[in-house]
CSV table of C-alpha atoms in Angstrom, one decimal:
chain,number,residue,atom,x,y,z
V,359,MET,CA,11.7,-37.2,62.7
V,360,LYS,CA,9.9,-36.3,59.0
V,361,LYS,CA,11.3,-33.7,57.1
V,362,ASN,CA,9.0,-30.8,55.8
V,363,PHE,CA,9.5,-30.4,52.3
V,364,LEU,CA,7.0,-28.1,51.4
V,365,PRO,CA,7.4,-25.0,52.2
V,366,LEU,CA,10.8,-25.0,50.4
V,367,LEU,CA,9.1,-26.5,47.5
V,368,ILE,CA,6.9,-23.6,47.5
V,369,LEU,CA,9.9,-21.1,48.6
V,370,LEU,CA,11.4,-22.7,44.3
V,371,CYS,CA,8.7,-22.4,43.0
V,372,GLY,CA,8.2,-18.0,43.8
V,373,CYS,CA,12.2,-18.4,43.2
V,374,SER,CA,11.0,-20.0,39.5
V,375,VAL,CA,8.5,-17.3,39.4
V,376,ALA,CA,10.6,-14.2,39.9
V,377,VAL,CA,13.4,-15.0,37.6
V,378,PHE,CA,10.9,-15.5,34.4
V,379,ALA,CA,8.4,-12.8,35.2
V,380,GLN,CA,8.7,-10.4,32.6
V,381,LYS,CA,10.0,-7.2,33.5
V,382,SER,CA,7.5,-4.4,32.3
V,383,GLU,CA,9.3,-1.5,30.6
V,384,GLN,CA,8.3,1.6,29.3
V,385,LYS,CA,9.7,4.5,27.1
V,386,THR,CA,7.5,7.7,26.3
V,387,ILE,CA,8.3,10.3,23.9
V,388,THR,CA,6.7,13.4,22.2
V,389,VAL,CA,7.1,14.3,19.0
V,390,GLU,CA,5.8,17.4,16.6
V,391,VAL,CA,4.0,17.0,13.7
V,392,SER,CA,4.3,20.4,11.6
V,393,ASN,CA,2.1,21.1,8.6
V,394,HIS,CA,4.3,24.0,6.8
V,395,TRP,CA,2.0,24.1,4.0
V,396,ASN,CA,-0.6,26.6,3.4
V,397,GLN,CA,-3.6,24.3,3.1
V,398,SER,CA,-5.0,21.7,5.9
V,399,LYS,CA,-4.1,18.3,5.7
V,400,THR,CA,-6.4,15.0,6.6
V,401,ASP,CA,-5.3,12.1,7.6
V,402,GLU,CA,-1.2,13.1,7.0
V,403,PRO,CA,0.7,9.6,7.3
V,404,VAL,CA,3.1,9.7,10.2
V,405,VAL,CA,5.7,6.8,10.2
V,406,ILE,CA,8.0,6.2,13.1
V,407,GLN,CA,11.0,4.5,12.5
V,408,LEU,CA,11.8,2.5,16.3
V,409,ASN,CA,15.3,2.2,15.6
V,410,LYS,CA,16.1,5.5,16.1
V,411,LEU,CA,14.6,5.7,19.4
V,412,SER,CA,16.7,3.3,21.7
V,413,THR,CA,13.8,2.1,24.3
V,414,GLY,CA,16.4,-0.7,25.6
V,415,PHE,CA,13.6,-2.8,25.1
V,416,ARG,CA,11.6,-5.1,22.5
V,417,ILE,CA,8.5,-3.1,21.4
V,418,LYS,CA,5.5,-4.7,21.8
V,419,SER,CA,2.5,-2.2,22.2
V,420,VAL,CA,1.7,1.4,21.7
V,421,THR,CA,-0.6,4.1,22.5
V,422,VAL,CA,-0.4,7.4,20.3
V,423,MET,CA,-2.1,10.5,22.6
V,424,ASP,CA,-2.7,13.7,20.7
V,425,GLY,CA,-3.8,15.6,23.6
V,426,THR,CA,-6.4,13.4,25.7
V,427,THR,CA,-8.1,11.7,22.6
V,428,GLU,CA,-6.0,8.1,21.3
V,429,ILE,CA,-5.2,7.8,18.2
V,430,PRO,CA,-5.3,4.5,16.5
V,431,SER,CA,-1.6,3.5,15.3
V,432,GLN,CA,-0.4,0.1,14.3
V,433,LEU,CA,3.0,-1.3,14.7
V,434,ASP,CA,4.6,-3.5,11.2
V,435,ASP,CA,7.3,-5.4,11.3
V,436,LEU,CA,8.9,-4.7,7.6
V,437,ASN,CA,10.9,-7.6,7.1
V,438,ASN,CA,9.7,-11.1,8.6
V,439,ASP,CA,12.6,-10.9,11.9
V,440,ARG,CA,9.2,-10.1,14.5
V,441,GLN,CA,10.6,-7.4,15.5
V,442,PRO,CA,8.6,-3.9,14.6
V,443,ASP,CA,10.2,-1.6,12.7
V,444,GLU,CA,7.7,1.2,12.0
V,445,LEU,CA,4.7,2.8,13.8
V,446,ALA,CA,2.5,4.3,11.5
V,447,PHE,CA,-0.6,6.7,12.2
V,448,VAL,CA,-2.6,9.2,10.3
V,449,LEU,CA,-3.5,13.0,11.8
V,450,ASN,CA,-5.4,15.8,10.7
V,451,LEU,CA,-3.3,18.7,10.6
V,452,PRO,CA,-4.7,22.7,10.0
V,453,ALA,CA,-2.8,25.3,7.3
V,454,LYS,CA,0.7,26.4,9.0
V,455,SER,CA,0.3,24.3,12.1
V,456,LYS,CA,1.7,21.9,14.6
V,457,LYS,CA,0.6,18.9,16.8
V,458,ARG,CA,3.0,17.5,19.3
V,459,VAL,CA,1.9,13.7,20.1
V,460,THR,CA,2.7,12.1,22.7
V,461,ILE,CA,3.8,8.5,22.1
V,462,HIS,CA,3.6,5.5,25.3
V,463,LEU,CA,5.8,2.9,24.1
V,464,SER,CA,6.1,-1.0,26.2
V,465,ASN,CA,7.2,-4.4,26.2
V,466,ALA,CA,4.6,-5.6,27.1
V,467,LYS,CA,1.3,-6.8,25.0
V,468,SER,CA,-1.8,-5.2,24.5
V,469,THR,CA,-5.0,-6.7,23.6
V,470,LYS,CA,-6.8,-3.1,22.9
V,471,THR,CA,-8.3,-3.0,19.2
V,472,TYR,CA,-9.3,0.3,17.2
V,473,GLU,CA,-11.9,0.2,14.2
V,474,PRO,CA,-9.9,-1.1,11.0
V,475,ARG,CA,-10.4,2.0,8.5
V,476,VAL,CA,-8.0,-0.6,6.3
V,477,TYR,CA,-8.9,-4.2,4.6
V,478,ALA,CA,-6.3,-7.0,3.2
V,479,GLU,CA,-6.6,-10.2,1.7
V,480,MET,CA,-4.9,-12.8,-0.6
V,481,LEU,CA,-7.0,-16.2,-1.4
V,482,VAL,CA,-5.9,-19.4,-2.7
V,483,SER,CA,-8.7,-21.4,-4.5
V,484,ASP,CA,-8.6,-25.2,-3.4
V,485,LYS,CA,-10.7,-27.7,-6.0
V,486,ARG,CA,-14.1,-27.2,-3.8
V,487,GLY,CA,-14.0,-23.7,-5.0
V,488,LYS,CA,-13.3,-22.4,-1.2
V,489,HIS,CA,-10.5,-20.0,-1.1
V,490,VAL,CA,-8.1,-20.0,2.3
V,491,PRO,CA,-6.4,-17.1,3.9
V,492,VAL,CA,-3.1,-17.1,2.9
V,493,HIS,CA,0.1,-14.0,3.7
V,494,SER,CA,2.5,-14.6,1.4
V,495,VAL,CA,3.0,-17.4,-1.7
V,496,THR,CA,6.3,-18.1,-3.5
V,497,ILE,CA,6.5,-20.1,-7.2
V,498,PRO,CA,9.5,-20.1,-9.3
V,499,GLY,CA,9.3,-17.6,-12.3
V,500,THR,CA,8.3,-20.8,-14.5
V,501,SER,CA,5.0,-21.5,-12.8
V,502,ASN,CA,2.0,-19.7,-13.1
V,503,ILE,CA,-0.7,-19.7,-10.4
V,504,TYR,CA,-2.9,-16.6,-11.9
V,505,ASN,CA,-6.2,-18.9,-11.8
V,506,GLN,CA,-5.2,-20.2,-8.9
V,507,MET,CA,-5.6,-16.7,-6.7
V,508,HIS,CA,-8.9,-16.0,-5.9
V,509,HIS,CA,-9.1,-11.9,-7.2
V,510,HIS,CA,-5.9,-12.9,-9.1
V,511,GLY,CA,-3.3,-12.1,-6.1
V,512,PRO,CA,-3.8,-9.5,-2.8
V,513,ALA,CA,-6.8,-7.3,-2.5
V,514,MET,CA,-6.3,-4.3,-0.2
V,515,GLU,CA,-9.1,-1.2,0.3
V,516,SER,CA,-9.6,2.0,2.2
V,517,GLU,CA,-12.8,3.7,2.5
V,518,LEU,CA,-12.5,5.2,-0.7
V,519,VAL,CA,-11.2,3.0,-3.0
V,520,ALA,CA,-10.2,-0.8,-3.8
V,521,TYR,CA,-6.8,-2.2,-5.4
V,522,ARG,CA,-5.7,-5.7,-6.6
V,523,LEU,CA,-2.3,-6.6,-7.8
V,524,TYR,CA,-2.0,-9.4,-10.2
V,525,PHE,CA,-0.1,-12.2,-9.8
V,526,ASP,CA,2.5,-12.9,-12.5
V,527,GLN,CA,4.7,-11.4,-15.3
V,528,LYS,CA,2.9,-8.0,-16.0
V,529,GLN,CA,2.0,-8.2,-12.0
V,530,THR,CA,-0.6,-5.0,-13.0
V,531,VAL,CA,-2.7,-2.8,-10.4
V,532,ASP,CA,-6.0,-3.0,-11.2
V,533,ILE,CA,-9.0,-0.9,-9.4
V,534,TYR,CA,-12.5,-1.6,-7.7
V,535,GLY,CA,-14.8,1.8,-7.8
V,536,LYS,CA,-17.4,2.2,-5.2
V,537,PHE,CA,-20.6,4.3,-4.7
V,538,ASN,CA,-20.6,4.6,-1.1
V,539,LYS,CA,-17.5,5.3,1.6
V,540,GLY,CA,-16.9,2.0,2.9
V,541,PHE,CA,-16.1,-2.2,3.0
V,542,GLU,CA,-16.6,-4.1,0.9
V,543,ILE,CA,-13.9,-6.4,-0.2
V,544,LYS,CA,-13.9,-9.0,2.6
V,545,GLU,CA,-18.2,-10.0,1.6
V,546,SER,CA,-17.4,-8.8,-2.0
V,547,GLN,CA,-13.7,-10.7,-2.8
V,548,PHE,CA,-13.8,-8.1,-5.8
V,549,TYR,CA,-16.4,-10.1,-7.3
V,550,PRO,CA,-19.7,-8.9,-6.5
V,551,THR,CA,-23.0,-11.0,-7.0
V,552,ASP,CA,-26.4,-10.0,-8.4
V,553,GLU,CA,-28.0,-9.8,-5.2
V,554,GLN,CA,-24.3,-7.3,-3.6
V,555,LEU,CA,-24.8,-4.9,-7.0
V,556,ALA,CA,-28.2,-4.8,-6.0
V,557,ARG,CA,-27.8,-3.3,-2.9
V,558,GLY,CA,-25.0,-0.6,-4.2
V,559,PHE,CA,-21.8,-2.3,-4.1
V,560,GLY,CA,-19.0,-1.4,-6.5
V,561,ASP,CA,-17.1,-3.6,-8.9
V,562,ASP,CA,-14.0,-4.0,-11.4
V,563,VAL,CA,-13.8,-0.4,-13.1
V,564,LEU,CA,-11.0,-0.7,-15.6
V,565,LEU,CA,-10.0,-2.9,-18.4
V,566,VAL,CA,-6.1,-3.2,-17.6
V,567,LYS,CA,-4.8,-6.1,-20.2
V,568,GLY,CA,-1.4,-6.2,-20.8
V,569,SER,CA,-0.7,-2.5,-20.2
V,570,CYS,CA,0.6,-1.0,-16.5
V,571,GLY,CA,-3.3,-0.5,-15.8
V,572,VAL,CA,-2.8,2.3,-12.5
V,573,GLY,CA,1.1,2.7,-11.5
V,574,ALA,CA,2.2,-0.9,-11.5
V,575,LEU,CA,6.3,-1.2,-12.5
V,576,LYS,CA,7.7,-2.1,-15.7
V,577,GLY,CA,10.6,-2.3,-17.8
V,578,TRP,CA,11.0,-0.6,-20.4
V,579,ASP,CA,12.6,-1.5,-23.9
V,580,GLY,CA,13.0,1.8,-25.7
V,581,THR,CA,10.1,1.4,-27.6
V,582,LYS,CA,7.8,0.3,-24.9
V,583,ALA,CA,6.7,-1.0,-21.1
V,584,THR,CA,7.9,-4.6,-20.4
V,585,HIS,CA,6.6,-6.6,-18.2
V,586,ILE,CA,8.9,-8.2,-15.0
V,587,GLU,CA,9.9,-11.6,-16.8
V,588,PRO,CA,12.6,-13.6,-17.0
V,589,VAL,CA,12.7,-14.0,-13.0
V,590,SER,CA,13.8,-16.9,-11.0
V,591,THR,CA,11.2,-16.7,-8.3
V,592,LEU,CA,7.6,-14.0,-7.7
V,593,THR,CA,6.4,-13.8,-4.5
V,594,GLU,CA,3.4,-12.0,-3.6
V,595,ARG,CA,2.5,-10.9,0.5
V,596,ILE,CA,0.0,-8.9,2.6
V,597,ILE,CA,2.4,-7.7,5.5
V,598,ALA,CA,0.4,-5.0,7.2
V,599,TYR,CA,-3.3,-5.1,7.4
V,600,GLY,CA,-4.4,-2.3,9.0
V,601,PRO,CA,-5.7,-1.0,11.2
V,602,VAL,CA,-4.1,1.7,9.6
V,603,ARG,CA,-2.6,1.1,6.8
V,604,THR,CA,-2.2,-1.7,4.7
V,605,ILE,CA,1.0,-2.7,3.0
V,606,SER,CA,1.1,-5.4,0.3
V,607,GLU,CA,4.5,-6.5,-2.0
V,608,ILE,CA,5.7,-8.1,-5.0
V,609,GLU,CA,9.4,-9.6,-4.8
V,610,VAL,CA,11.6,-10.8,-8.0
V,611,THR,CA,15.0,-12.9,-7.6
V,612,ASP,CA,17.2,-12.8,-10.8
V,613,TRP,CA,15.3,-10.2,-12.9
V,614,ALA,CA,17.0,-10.9,-15.9
V,615,TYR,CA,16.8,-7.4,-16.8
V,616,GLN,CA,19.5,-4.8,-19.0
V,617,GLY,CA,22.0,-7.4,-19.0
V,618,LYS,CA,21.9,-7.5,-14.9
V,619,ASP,CA,19.7,-9.6,-12.5
V,620,LEU,CA,18.2,-7.7,-10.6
V,621,ASN,CA,16.4,-8.8,-6.8
V,622,MET,CA,13.2,-6.4,-6.6
V,623,THR,CA,10.5,-5.6,-3.6
V,624,THR,CA,7.7,-3.9,-5.6
V,625,ARG,CA,6.1,-2.6,-1.9
V,626,TYR,CA,2.4,-0.6,-1.9
V,627,THR,CA,1.3,0.9,0.9
V,628,LEU,CA,-2.5,2.6,1.4
V,629,TYR,CA,-3.6,4.4,4.4
V,630,ALA,CA,-6.9,5.4,5.9
V,631,GLY,CA,-8.9,8.2,4.3
V,632,HIS,CA,-6.6,7.8,1.1
V,633,ARG,CA,-7.5,6.6,-2.4
V,634,ASP,CA,-3.9,6.6,-3.7
V,635,LEU,CA,-1.3,4.4,-3.4
V,636,ARG,CA,2.6,5.1,-2.0
V,637,ILE,CA,4.6,3.0,-3.7
V,638,ASP,CA,8.2,1.8,-3.6
V,639,ALA,CA,10.9,-0.3,-5.1
V,640,PHE,CA,13.6,-1.6,-3.3
V,641,PHE,CA,16.5,-3.3,-5.2
V,642,GLU,CA,19.2,-5.2,-3.6
V,643,GLU,CA,21.8,-3.6,-5.1
V,644,PRO,CA,22.7,-0.4,-6.1
V,645,LEU,CA,21.2,0.0,-10.0
V,646,GLY,CA,23.5,1.3,-12.5
V,647,ASP,CA,21.9,2.8,-16.0
V,648,GLU,CA,18.4,0.3,-15.9
V,649,VAL,CA,15.4,2.5,-16.9
V,650,PHE,CA,12.7,1.6,-15.6
V,651,SER,CA,8.8,3.0,-16.8
V,652,THR,CA,5.1,3.8,-15.1
V,653,GLY,CA,2.2,5.7,-15.4
V,654,VAL,CA,-1.5,4.7,-16.4
V,655,ILE,CA,-3.1,3.2,-19.1
V,656,ASP,CA,-4.2,4.7,-22.3
V,657,ILE,CA,-7.8,4.5,-22.5
V,658,PRO,CA,-9.0,4.4,-25.8
V,659,GLY,CA,-10.9,7.4,-26.7
V,660,SER,CA,-9.6,9.0,-23.6
V,661,VAL,CA,-8.1,12.4,-22.7
V,662,SER,CA,-4.7,12.9,-21.1
V,663,SER,CA,-2.8,16.1,-19.1
V,664,SER,CA,0.5,16.2,-17.9
V,665,ASP,CA,3.0,18.4,-16.5
V,666,HIS,CA,5.4,17.1,-18.0
V,667,ASN,CA,7.1,16.9,-14.6
V,668,GLY,CA,6.3,13.6,-13.1
V,669,LEU,CA,2.8,13.5,-12.9
V,670,ILE,CA,0.6,12.3,-15.7
V,671,GLY,CA,-3.4,11.8,-15.9
V,672,CYS,CA,-6.3,9.9,-18.1
V,673,TRP,CA,-9.9,10.6,-18.0
V,674,GLY,CA,-11.8,7.8,-19.9
V,675,THR,CA,-14.8,5.3,-20.4
V,676,ASN,CA,-14.7,1.7,-21.7
V,677,TRP,CA,-16.1,-1.5,-20.4
V,678,PRO,CA,-14.2,-3.1,-17.8
V,679,VAL,CA,-14.5,-7.2,-18.5
V,680,ASN,CA,-14.7,-8.8,-21.7
V,681,ASP,CA,-19.0,-9.3,-21.7
V,682,THR,CA,-20.6,-6.0,-22.9
V,683,ILE,CA,-23.5,-7.4,-22.8
V,684,LYS,CA,-24.3,-8.2,-19.0
V,685,TYR,CA,-21.8,-4.9,-17.9
V,686,ALA,CA,-22.5,-1.2,-18.4
V,687,LYS,CA,-19.3,0.9,-19.5
V,688,GLU,CA,-17.8,2.5,-17.2
V,689,THR,CA,-15.9,6.2,-16.4
V,690,VAL,CA,-12.8,6.8,-14.2
V,691,GLY,CA,-10.0,9.1,-13.7
V,692,LEU,CA,-6.4,7.6,-13.0
V,693,ALA,CA,-3.3,9.4,-11.8
V,694,THR,CA,0.7,8.8,-11.3
V,695,PHE,CA,3.2,10.8,-10.1
V,696,ILE,CA,7.0,9.7,-10.1
V,697,PRO,CA,9.5,13.0,-7.9
V,698,GLN,CA,11.0,14.8,-10.6
V,699,LYS,CA,14.3,13.7,-9.2
V,700,TYR,CA,13.8,10.3,-10.7
V,701,VAL,CA,12.1,11.0,-13.8
V,702,LYS,CA,14.0,10.1,-16.7
V,703,LYS,CA,11.8,10.8,-19.6
V,704,GLU,CA,8.0,11.5,-20.3
V,705,VAL,CA,6.8,8.8,-23.1
V,706,LYS,CA,4.0,6.6,-24.5
V,707,ASP,CA,3.8,3.2,-25.9
V,708,LYS,CA,0.3,2.0,-27.3
V,709,LEU,CA,-0.9,1.1,-24.3
V,710,ASN,CA,0.3,3.6,-21.8
V,711,TYR,CA,0.9,7.2,-20.8
V,712,LEU,CA,4.2,6.6,-18.8
V,713,TYR,CA,7.3,8.3,-17.3
V,714,THR,CA,10.4,6.6,-17.2
V,715,VAL,CA,12.8,6.5,-14.2
V,716,GLY,CA,16.2,6.0,-13.4
V,717,VAL,CA,18.2,6.2,-10.3
V,718,LYS,CA,21.6,5.2,-11.0
V,719,GLY,CA,24.0,4.5,-7.8
V,720,ALA,CA,20.2,4.6,-5.6
V,721,LYS,CA,18.8,1.4,-4.3
V,722,SER,CA,15.4,2.3,-3.6
V,723,PHE,CA,13.0,5.1,-5.5
V,724,HIS,CA,9.8,5.9,-4.5
V,725,TYR,CA,6.2,6.8,-6.6
V,726,TYR,CA,2.4,7.7,-6.4
V,727,THR,CA,-0.4,6.6,-8.0
V,728,THR,CA,-4.7,7.1,-7.5
V,729,PHE,CA,-8.0,6.9,-9.3
V,730,THR,CA,-11.6,7.6,-9.1
V,731,SER,CA,-14.7,5.9,-10.5
V,732,MET,CA,-17.9,8.3,-12.0
V,733,LYS,CA,-19.7,5.4,-9.7
V,734,GLU,CA,-18.6,7.3,-6.6
V,735,THR,CA,-20.8,9.5,-5.1
V,736,PHE,CA,-17.9,11.0,-3.4
V,737,GLY,CA,-15.7,11.4,-6.1
V,738,TYR,CA,-15.3,13.6,-9.2
V,739,LYS,CA,-17.7,13.6,-12.6
V,740,THR,CA,-16.0,15.7,-15.2
V,741,PRO,CA,-12.0,15.0,-16.4
V,742,GLU,CA,-11.3,19.4,-15.5
V,743,ALA,CA,-12.4,18.7,-11.8
V,744,TRP,CA,-10.3,15.2,-11.6
V,745,PHE,CA,-7.3,17.2,-13.0
V,746,ALA,CA,-7.7,19.6,-10.8
V,747,PHE,CA,-7.6,17.3,-8.4
V,748,ILE,CA,-4.7,15.3,-9.4
V,749,ARG,CA,-2.7,18.8,-9.6
V,750,GLN,CA,-3.3,19.9,-5.8
V,751,TRP,CA,-2.9,16.1,-5.0
V,752,LYS,CA,0.9,16.3,-6.4
V,753,GLU,CA,0.7,19.4,-4.8
V,754,ASP,CA,0.4,18.2,-1.2
V,755,LEU,CA,2.9,14.9,-1.6
V,756,GLU,CA,5.3,17.4,-1.9
V,757,HIS,CA,4.1,19.1,0.9
V,758,PRO,CA,5.0,16.4,3.2
V,759,ALA,CA,4.3,16.8,7.3
V,760,GLU,CA,7.8,17.0,9.2
V,761,VAL,CA,8.3,14.8,12.0
V,762,ARG,CA,10.3,16.1,14.7
V,763,MET,CA,11.5,14.3,17.7
V,764,ILE,CA,10.9,16.6,21.0
V,765,LYS,CA,12.6,14.0,24.1
C-alpha cells in the first residue's frame, strides 16, 4: 500500500509560510505644525522623535501627507543601531499659521523615491587616482590621511550652497559657491575642471588655512582658537544622504583638553532649501568649566558685523587658493549664530571673529553657520544686504516651528 506524502508536504510548507510571513502593521498619527512668527517660513525643518510614538513595531517606511499632497521625507538612524530615530521633512508655513500633517507609519519596506534636494559624499583616493565612496573612516589620532581623502573629508550640498569638512585636527568648515541653484558636487567633486567652469560651475570661494572657516568648532586657550588635538581617534562619517537633509559627523575620543579627556561628536546638518548648517556638539559626559570657541574667519581687509549677542558676520574679498595667477579673488559673506544661553564672551584672535561657548553641566550645545558668494545669481551683492539678511536669519532661527501631536 502506497502512502501519499505529497499533501502532507504541501500542508507543512504552507504552515511554514504562514509562520514566517511578516504581519503588516501600520499606524497613522496627525501632527500640528505652527508658525507663531509674523514672517512666513520656507522649507522649515520638522523633526519627529520616533521613540515618542509608541508604535509597537519597527518602523521601516513612512508617508507624510499635507492634505492630499505627499511630502518628501526621510527616516534617519542616528546611532547606527539599525533602528530609525528621527523622521524629517520640510514645510512651507505662512506667517501666523498652522498646518496639520498626517503621517502613516508602517513596518513594511518601501521602494518609492523622492527627487533629492541635498547631496553628500565622502571619497578615498586610491593609487590609480580613482575615488572610492565610503560612509565612515576612523584613524588613530597620530595618523594623517588628509590628502588621501578626496576633497579632504565629507562634502555636502543643497540647491544653494556646498560645504566640506576637513579630515584633520583643524576640522575646518570650507565652502563652495555657485552661480546658479542646483547640484554640482557629484560631478565636480569640489574641484571643477576648466570645461565645467566654462559651463558655469561654481568653485571653492574661501582660503581658510588654519582658521575656523565658517563655523568650525575650536578649543580656546584664553587668547586664540585651538585645533582639536591631541586625540586618540578621529572619525568622520556621513549618516544621512537625503532626500530632505544630509548629516555628517566628526567624532574624537580622548581629546586632551583643559585638564580632561573629552569624547566629542560634532554633527553638521544641511536641509533642503537651506544655505545654513545646524551644528550640534555632543559629549559623552556632562561638561564642567571647559570653554570652546567658534565664529568666522577674518578675511584680510574684511568688514564685520556683530550684535554682541551670539551673531557675528563678515564680508570680504580674497584669493580662494594659493594660485593667484589662474584664479581670481572671490567675495563672500559669512556668519555664525550661537544661541545666547551658550555664549560666554565675544572675542577676537589673529585669524577669526569669535564667541567663546560653555555649557557647564550639559552634554550638548548647538549653533548655526551660513554663507553667501558673490558668484550667486540668487544671493547678496553688498555687505549691507548680507548683514541685513543674517539679522533676519537669526530672528528666523529664534522662532522655530512648534510641532504638536494631535493623535
